């Protein structure tokens, strides 16, 4: 019988083979933060020191003396990721080891809320480290309590469905851009090539660098673990979480333009934390997302592209 050769499928990009996140970590299935750490360390390499304040990753890394990270790891208090990273960077400078990358790795509670003062102080001094906020939009490690990163009207255990969160999500990118640090970026595991590129770029820059990672959380978002990557991509395609860079607080650039945009409803409907929303509330969220996108386009000097079906 005559057969036809299968076409060879070549990947769009290739990740470094070295694995610095080892098997056996304690993350939940579908955890966006664990995949993000794996990709970040592939980009930064072995010569990296990781600083982790209280957050999900305090558990994921494993109990002392074990660690799932094959790089030096400092666990620290909730509010001190910025200050401890500043100290480590200063010590490395004294030792003449400026080839080592210091990376603070904190959740949204430790960044948007409890650790903001230490982060702001370090950014004002332009201390030399990368600060990463993996944002799963609530205090997931302690029982899914709302943070200032929790979206408007989202369910959490402290903002139940009949009294959902009434405040909008804090604009952490605008806050960090206002510090005029060398590099601010957003990233997500739904676009791993973009994420890895931004970590490589951040590694090559001196001073304070801030990367905001959108990180799906199946238990906290009441989603299926198999949908984490789909949700991360839908967040970008619906304009809920644009992928961008800001250099020195002035040069804004959108790094990923989806081939097509989708209505925000497509992103919301997969998540149990938004199941209580009415059609009217979803329409308001759509208008808010569209307005934020228009504002971003002006900052980036971009024109509206005709591919959006949401107009």
Tab-separated table of C-alpha atoms in Angstrom:
chain	number	residue	atom	x	y	z
A	1	UNK	CA	0.000	0.000	0.000
A	2	UNK	CA	1.340	3.394	-0.934
A	3	UNK	CA	1.862	5.725	1.984
A	4	UNK	CA	2.483	9.420	2.186
A	5	UNK	CA	5.198	10.887	4.384
A	6	UNK	CA	3.940	12.929	7.300
A	7	UNK	CA	4.888	16.605	7.114
A	8	UNK	CA	7.580	17.596	9.593
A	9	UNK	CA	6.245	20.061	12.140
A	10	UNK	CA	8.911	22.483	13.276
A	11	UNK	CA	8.385	24.456	16.505
A	12	UNK	CA	8.043	28.218	16.228
A	13	UNK	CA	10.826	28.647	18.762
A	14	UNK	CA	13.102	26.485	20.899
A	15	UNK	CA	13.543	26.705	24.657
A	16	UNK	CA	16.908	26.110	26.321
A	17	UNK	CA	17.186	22.452	27.336
A	18	UNK	CA	18.555	23.149	30.812
A	19	UNK	CA	15.869	22.614	33.465
A	20	UNK	CA	16.284	24.641	36.676
A	21	UNK	CA	12.802	23.808	38.005
A	22	UNK	CA	12.971	20.184	39.066
A	23	UNK	CA	10.165	17.578	39.205
A	24	UNK	CA	8.448	17.071	42.536
A	25	UNK	CA	7.430	20.642	43.225
A	26	UNK	CA	4.222	21.292	45.200
A	27	UNK	CA	2.204	23.330	42.679
A	28	UNK	CA	-1.449	22.567	41.946
A	29	UNK	CA	-2.239	21.058	38.508
A	30	UNK	CA	-2.570	23.829	35.961
A	31	UNK	CA	-0.674	26.395	38.084
A	32	UNK	CA	0.452	29.240	35.847
A	33	UNK	CA	3.071	30.379	38.362
A	34	UNK	CA	5.007	27.103	38.203
A	35	UNK	CA	5.242	27.132	34.405
A	36	UNK	CA	6.208	30.811	34.508
A	37	UNK	CA	9.078	30.053	36.914
A	38	UNK	CA	10.303	27.264	34.640
A	39	UNK	CA	10.376	29.600	31.625
A	40	UNK	CA	11.931	32.488	33.569
A	41	UNK	CA	14.826	30.370	34.827
A	42	UNK	CA	15.423	28.952	31.367
A	43	UNK	CA	15.905	32.531	30.184
A	44	UNK	CA	18.005	33.723	33.140
A	45	UNK	CA	20.182	30.641	33.526
A	46	UNK	CA	22.023	28.987	36.416
A	47	UNK	CA	23.694	32.182	37.637
A	48	UNK	CA	20.548	33.415	39.368
A	49	UNK	CA	19.515	33.990	42.995
A	50	UNK	CA	15.769	33.803	43.688
A	51	UNK	CA	14.075	35.697	46.537
A	52	UNK	CA	10.582	34.505	47.514
A	53	UNK	CA	8.388	36.256	50.108
A	54	UNK	CA	5.307	34.601	51.607
A	55	UNK	CA	3.150	33.435	48.698
A	56	UNK	CA	2.103	30.246	46.902
A	57	UNK	CA	5.704	29.745	45.850
A	58	UNK	CA	6.731	29.483	49.512
A	59	UNK	CA	4.967	26.110	49.310
A	60	UNK	CA	5.640	25.199	45.701
A	61	UNK	CA	9.419	25.294	46.114
A	62	UNK	CA	9.216	22.576	48.783
A	63	UNK	CA	9.897	22.391	52.534
A	64	UNK	CA	13.369	23.185	53.888
A	65	UNK	CA	15.954	21.665	53.390
A	66	UNK	CA	14.494	20.593	50.041
A	67	UNK	CA	13.966	22.836	47.029
A	68	UNK	CA	12.607	22.259	43.548
A	69	UNK	CA	14.796	25.086	42.237
A	70	UNK	CA	18.322	24.282	41.106
A	71	UNK	CA	19.507	27.806	41.996
A	72	UNK	CA	20.079	29.553	45.365
A	73	UNK	CA	16.763	30.428	47.007
A	74	UNK	CA	15.981	32.849	49.867
A	75	UNK	CA	12.609	32.657	51.601
A	76	UNK	CA	11.706	35.937	53.279
A	77	UNK	CA	8.835	37.768	54.988
A	78	UNK	CA	5.766	38.961	53.109
A	79	UNK	CA	6.730	42.626	52.804
A	80	UNK	CA	10.477	42.300	52.206
A	81	UNK	CA	11.061	40.962	48.670
A	82	UNK	CA	12.142	44.400	47.457
A	83	UNK	CA	14.395	45.266	50.402
A	84	UNK	CA	16.060	41.830	50.610
A	85	UNK	CA	16.726	41.811	46.876
A	86	UNK	CA	18.290	45.279	47.198
A	87	UNK	CA	20.580	43.963	49.932
A	88	UNK	CA	21.651	40.902	47.972
A	89	UNK	CA	22.344	43.008	44.891
A	90	UNK	CA	24.449	45.426	46.980
A	91	UNK	CA	26.424	42.541	48.527
A	92	UNK	CA	27.107	41.038	45.108
A	93	UNK	CA	28.390	44.415	43.918
A	94	UNK	CA	30.809	44.587	46.870
A	95	UNK	CA	32.001	41.076	46.027
A	96	UNK	CA	32.457	41.995	42.391
A	97	UNK	CA	29.829	39.438	41.331
A	98	UNK	CA	27.663	41.602	39.141
A	99	UNK	CA	27.347	38.687	36.721
A	100	UNK	CA	24.741	37.142	39.050
A	101	UNK	CA	21.079	37.966	38.421
A	102	UNK	CA	18.909	38.622	41.489
A	103	UNK	CA	15.230	37.872	40.930
A	104	UNK	CA	12.473	38.626	43.451
A	105	UNK	CA	9.476	36.363	42.806
A	106	UNK	CA	6.286	37.471	44.586
A	107	UNK	CA	2.536	37.058	44.264
A	108	UNK	CA	0.053	39.874	43.805
A	109	UNK	CA	-0.647	40.135	47.550
A	110	UNK	CA	3.053	40.602	48.281
A	111	UNK	CA	3.401	43.104	45.432
A	112	UNK	CA	0.199	45.120	44.982
A	113	UNK	CA	-0.477	45.276	48.761
A	114	UNK	CA	1.939	44.184	51.482
A	115	UNK	CA	5.295	44.573	49.716
A	116	UNK	CA	4.575	47.698	47.674
A	117	UNK	CA	6.518	50.003	49.975
A	118	UNK	CA	9.756	47.968	49.735
A	119	UNK	CA	9.336	47.587	45.976
A	120	UNK	CA	8.716	51.321	45.532
A	121	UNK	CA	11.775	52.213	47.614
A	122	UNK	CA	14.014	49.896	45.618
A	123	UNK	CA	12.615	51.209	42.333
A	124	UNK	CA	13.154	54.820	43.430
A	125	UNK	CA	16.834	53.945	44.096
A	126	UNK	CA	16.953	51.952	40.846
A	127	UNK	CA	18.488	49.004	42.705
A	128	UNK	CA	19.844	46.313	40.422
A	129	UNK	CA	17.462	43.326	40.362
A	130	UNK	CA	14.477	41.878	38.522
A	131	UNK	CA	11.178	41.963	40.423
A	132	UNK	CA	8.558	39.505	39.160
A	133	UNK	CA	4.932	39.583	40.246
A	134	UNK	CA	3.070	36.411	39.289
A	135	UNK	CA	-0.483	37.662	39.502
A	136	UNK	CA	-3.241	35.129	40.242
A	137	UNK	CA	-5.500	37.955	41.416
A	138	UNK	CA	-6.039	36.993	45.084
A	139	UNK	CA	-4.330	35.598	48.184
A	140	UNK	CA	-4.580	32.005	46.920
A	141	UNK	CA	-2.132	30.448	49.377
A	142	UNK	CA	-4.137	31.466	52.443
A	143	UNK	CA	-7.655	30.741	51.211
A	144	UNK	CA	-8.512	32.861	48.143
A	145	UNK	CA	-8.977	36.231	49.886
A	146	UNK	CA	-9.288	39.318	47.688
A	147	UNK	CA	-6.243	41.492	47.000
A	148	UNK	CA	-6.029	44.852	45.258
A	149	UNK	CA	-5.223	42.842	42.113
A	150	UNK	CA	-8.607	41.082	42.231
A	151	UNK	CA	-10.768	42.249	39.310
A	152	UNK	CA	-13.974	44.216	39.746
A	153	UNK	CA	-16.959	41.990	40.651
A	154	UNK	CA	-14.867	38.828	41.026
A	155	UNK	CA	-15.810	36.236	43.636
A	156	UNK	CA	-13.338	35.431	46.407
A	157	UNK	CA	-13.900	33.971	49.881
A	158	UNK	CA	-13.923	37.512	51.318
A	159	UNK	CA	-15.996	38.940	48.443
A	160	UNK	CA	-18.787	36.361	47.981
A	161	UNK	CA	-20.995	36.276	44.887
A	162	UNK	CA	-23.785	38.309	46.515
A	163	UNK	CA	-21.225	40.942	47.596
A	164	UNK	CA	-18.407	40.740	45.020
A	165	UNK	CA	-15.431	43.064	44.954
A	166	UNK	CA	-16.572	46.623	44.215
A	167	UNK	CA	-13.176	48.201	43.522
A	168	UNK	CA	-11.274	47.995	40.205
A	169	UNK	CA	-7.937	46.216	39.954
A	170	UNK	CA	-4.960	48.388	40.892
A	171	UNK	CA	-2.944	49.523	37.840
A	172	UNK	CA	0.463	48.190	38.889
A	173	UNK	CA	2.029	48.824	35.466
A	174	UNK	CA	1.178	52.541	35.646
A	175	UNK	CA	2.574	52.649	39.205
A	176	UNK	CA	5.878	51.054	38.217
A	177	UNK	CA	6.156	53.085	35.000
A	178	UNK	CA	5.746	56.234	37.132
A	179	UNK	CA	9.008	55.253	38.898
A	180	UNK	CA	10.747	55.635	35.494
A	181	UNK	CA	12.760	52.452	36.022
A	182	UNK	CA	14.617	51.067	32.983
A	183	UNK	CA	12.214	48.249	32.157
A	184	UNK	CA	8.603	47.297	32.893
A	185	UNK	CA	6.802	44.500	31.055
A	186	UNK	CA	3.798	42.201	31.131
A	187	UNK	CA	3.946	38.516	30.202
A	188	UNK	CA	1.950	35.314	30.419
A	189	UNK	CA	2.490	31.591	30.020
A	190	UNK	CA	-0.003	31.673	27.133
A	191	UNK	CA	2.724	33.313	25.020
A	192	UNK	CA	5.918	31.614	26.264
A	193	UNK	CA	8.166	32.986	23.510
A	194	UNK	CA	7.203	36.539	24.443
A	195	UNK	CA	7.735	35.760	28.140
A	196	UNK	CA	11.173	34.256	27.608
A	197	UNK	CA	12.230	37.136	25.357
A	198	UNK	CA	11.322	39.655	28.060
A	199	UNK	CA	13.346	37.845	30.730
A	200	UNK	CA	16.351	37.716	28.423
A	201	UNK	CA	15.971	41.423	27.727
A	202	UNK	CA	15.552	42.232	31.425
A	203	UNK	CA	18.684	40.220	32.269
A	204	UNK	CA	20.762	42.423	29.968
A	205	UNK	CA	19.577	45.671	31.609
A	206	UNK	CA	21.002	47.206	34.798
A	207	UNK	CA	18.778	48.749	37.433
A	208	UNK	CA	15.299	47.842	38.613
A	209	UNK	CA	13.265	45.774	36.185
A	210	UNK	CA	9.638	44.787	36.814
A	211	UNK	CA	7.783	41.966	35.039
A	212	UNK	CA	4.074	41.419	35.680
A	213	UNK	CA	3.043	37.837	34.848
A	214	UNK	CA	-0.608	36.913	34.370
A	215	UNK	CA	-0.912	33.572	36.168
A	216	UNK	CA	-4.108	31.437	36.025
A	217	UNK	CA	-5.016	29.638	39.266
A	218	UNK	CA	-7.509	26.737	38.851
A	219	UNK	CA	-8.561	26.452	42.552
A	220	UNK	CA	-8.958	30.203	43.046
A	221	UNK	CA	-10.576	30.930	39.709
A	222	UNK	CA	-12.812	27.816	39.853
A	223	UNK	CA	-11.516	26.604	36.504
A	224	UNK	CA	-10.360	23.332	34.993
A	225	UNK	CA	-6.605	22.817	35.148
A	226	UNK	CA	-6.601	21.943	31.445
A	227	UNK	CA	-7.845	25.474	30.639
A	228	UNK	CA	-4.958	27.448	32.175
A	229	UNK	CA	-3.084	28.072	28.929
A	230	UNK	CA	-6.348	28.760	27.088
A	231	UNK	CA	-7.303	31.341	29.730
A	232	UNK	CA	-3.894	32.985	29.537
A	233	UNK	CA	-4.304	33.377	25.784
A	234	UNK	CA	-7.915	34.542	26.055
A	235	UNK	CA	-6.851	37.245	28.538
A	236	UNK	CA	-4.583	38.690	25.850
A	237	UNK	CA	-6.986	38.146	22.947
A	238	UNK	CA	-9.821	39.861	24.865
A	239	UNK	CA	-7.555	42.819	25.790
A	240	UNK	CA	-7.993	42.090	29.501
A	241	UNK	CA	-4.209	41.647	29.845
A	242	UNK	CA	-2.252	43.301	27.001
A	243	UNK	CA	1.351	42.209	26.505
A	244	UNK	CA	3.575	45.294	26.545
A	245	UNK	CA	6.878	46.892	27.507
A	246	UNK	CA	7.638	50.301	29.042
A	247	UNK	CA	11.185	51.683	28.975
A	248	UNK	CA	12.142	54.430	31.444
A	249	UNK	CA	8.459	55.185	32.011
A	250	UNK	CA	8.106	56.818	28.604
A	251	UNK	CA	8.433	54.399	25.703
A	252	UNK	CA	5.381	52.132	25.668
A	253	UNK	CA	5.179	49.267	23.168
A	254	UNK	CA	2.649	46.492	22.582
A	255	UNK	CA	4.630	43.298	21.999
A	256	UNK	CA	1.884	40.866	20.945
A	257	UNK	CA	-1.016	41.756	18.681
A	258	UNK	CA	-3.373	38.748	18.558
A	259	UNK	CA	-4.477	37.644	15.103
A	260	UNK	CA	-8.029	38.324	16.236
A	261	UNK	CA	-9.636	39.819	19.318
A	262	UNK	CA	-12.422	38.036	21.186
A	263	UNK	CA	-15.219	39.445	23.377
A	264	UNK	CA	-14.395	39.558	27.068
A	265	UNK	CA	-17.319	37.178	27.663
A	266	UNK	CA	-15.253	34.350	26.120
A	267	UNK	CA	-12.624	34.879	28.800
A	268	UNK	CA	-15.074	35.268	31.706
A	269	UNK	CA	-17.342	32.302	30.982
A	270	UNK	CA	-14.667	29.677	31.708
A	271	UNK	CA	-14.254	30.934	35.286
A	272	UNK	CA	-16.550	30.100	38.184
A	273	UNK	CA	-15.507	33.280	40.004
A	274	UNK	CA	-17.436	35.297	37.384
A	275	UNK	CA	-20.417	32.931	37.057
A	276	UNK	CA	-22.724	35.288	38.990
A	277	UNK	CA	-22.284	38.204	36.566
A	278	UNK	CA	-25.311	39.561	34.711
A	279	UNK	CA	-25.287	40.433	31.006
A	280	UNK	CA	-25.318	44.118	31.940
A	281	UNK	CA	-22.269	43.726	34.182
A	282	UNK	CA	-20.393	41.883	31.443
A	283	UNK	CA	-21.196	44.716	29.033
A	284	UNK	CA	-19.757	47.214	31.534
A	285	UNK	CA	-16.577	45.138	31.852
A	286	UNK	CA	-16.321	45.050	28.045
A	287	UNK	CA	-16.579	48.845	27.871
A	288	UNK	CA	-13.975	49.253	30.619
A	289	UNK	CA	-11.578	46.890	28.826
A	290	UNK	CA	-12.092	48.696	25.515
A	291	UNK	CA	-11.436	52.098	27.143
A	292	UNK	CA	-8.239	50.829	28.786
A	293	UNK	CA	-7.104	49.449	25.427
A	294	UNK	CA	-7.731	52.788	23.710
A	295	UNK	CA	-5.668	54.511	26.395
A	296	UNK	CA	-2.844	52.008	25.882
A	297	UNK	CA	-2.900	52.569	22.126
A	298	UNK	CA	-2.363	56.294	22.687
A	299	UNK	CA	0.530	55.656	25.081
A	300	UNK	CA	2.122	53.294	22.559
A	301	UNK	CA	1.472	55.597	19.616
A	302	UNK	CA	-0.509	52.874	17.880
A	303	UNK	CA	-3.599	53.128	15.720
A	304	UNK	CA	-6.659	50.931	16.139
A	305	UNK	CA	-6.299	47.888	13.911
A	306	UNK	CA	-9.287	46.595	12.033
A	307	UNK	CA	-9.004	43.018	13.311
A	308	UNK	CA	-11.035	43.680	16.464
A	309	UNK	CA	-14.519	42.051	16.398
A	310	UNK	CA	-15.371	43.717	19.715
A	311	UNK	CA	-16.031	47.140	18.244
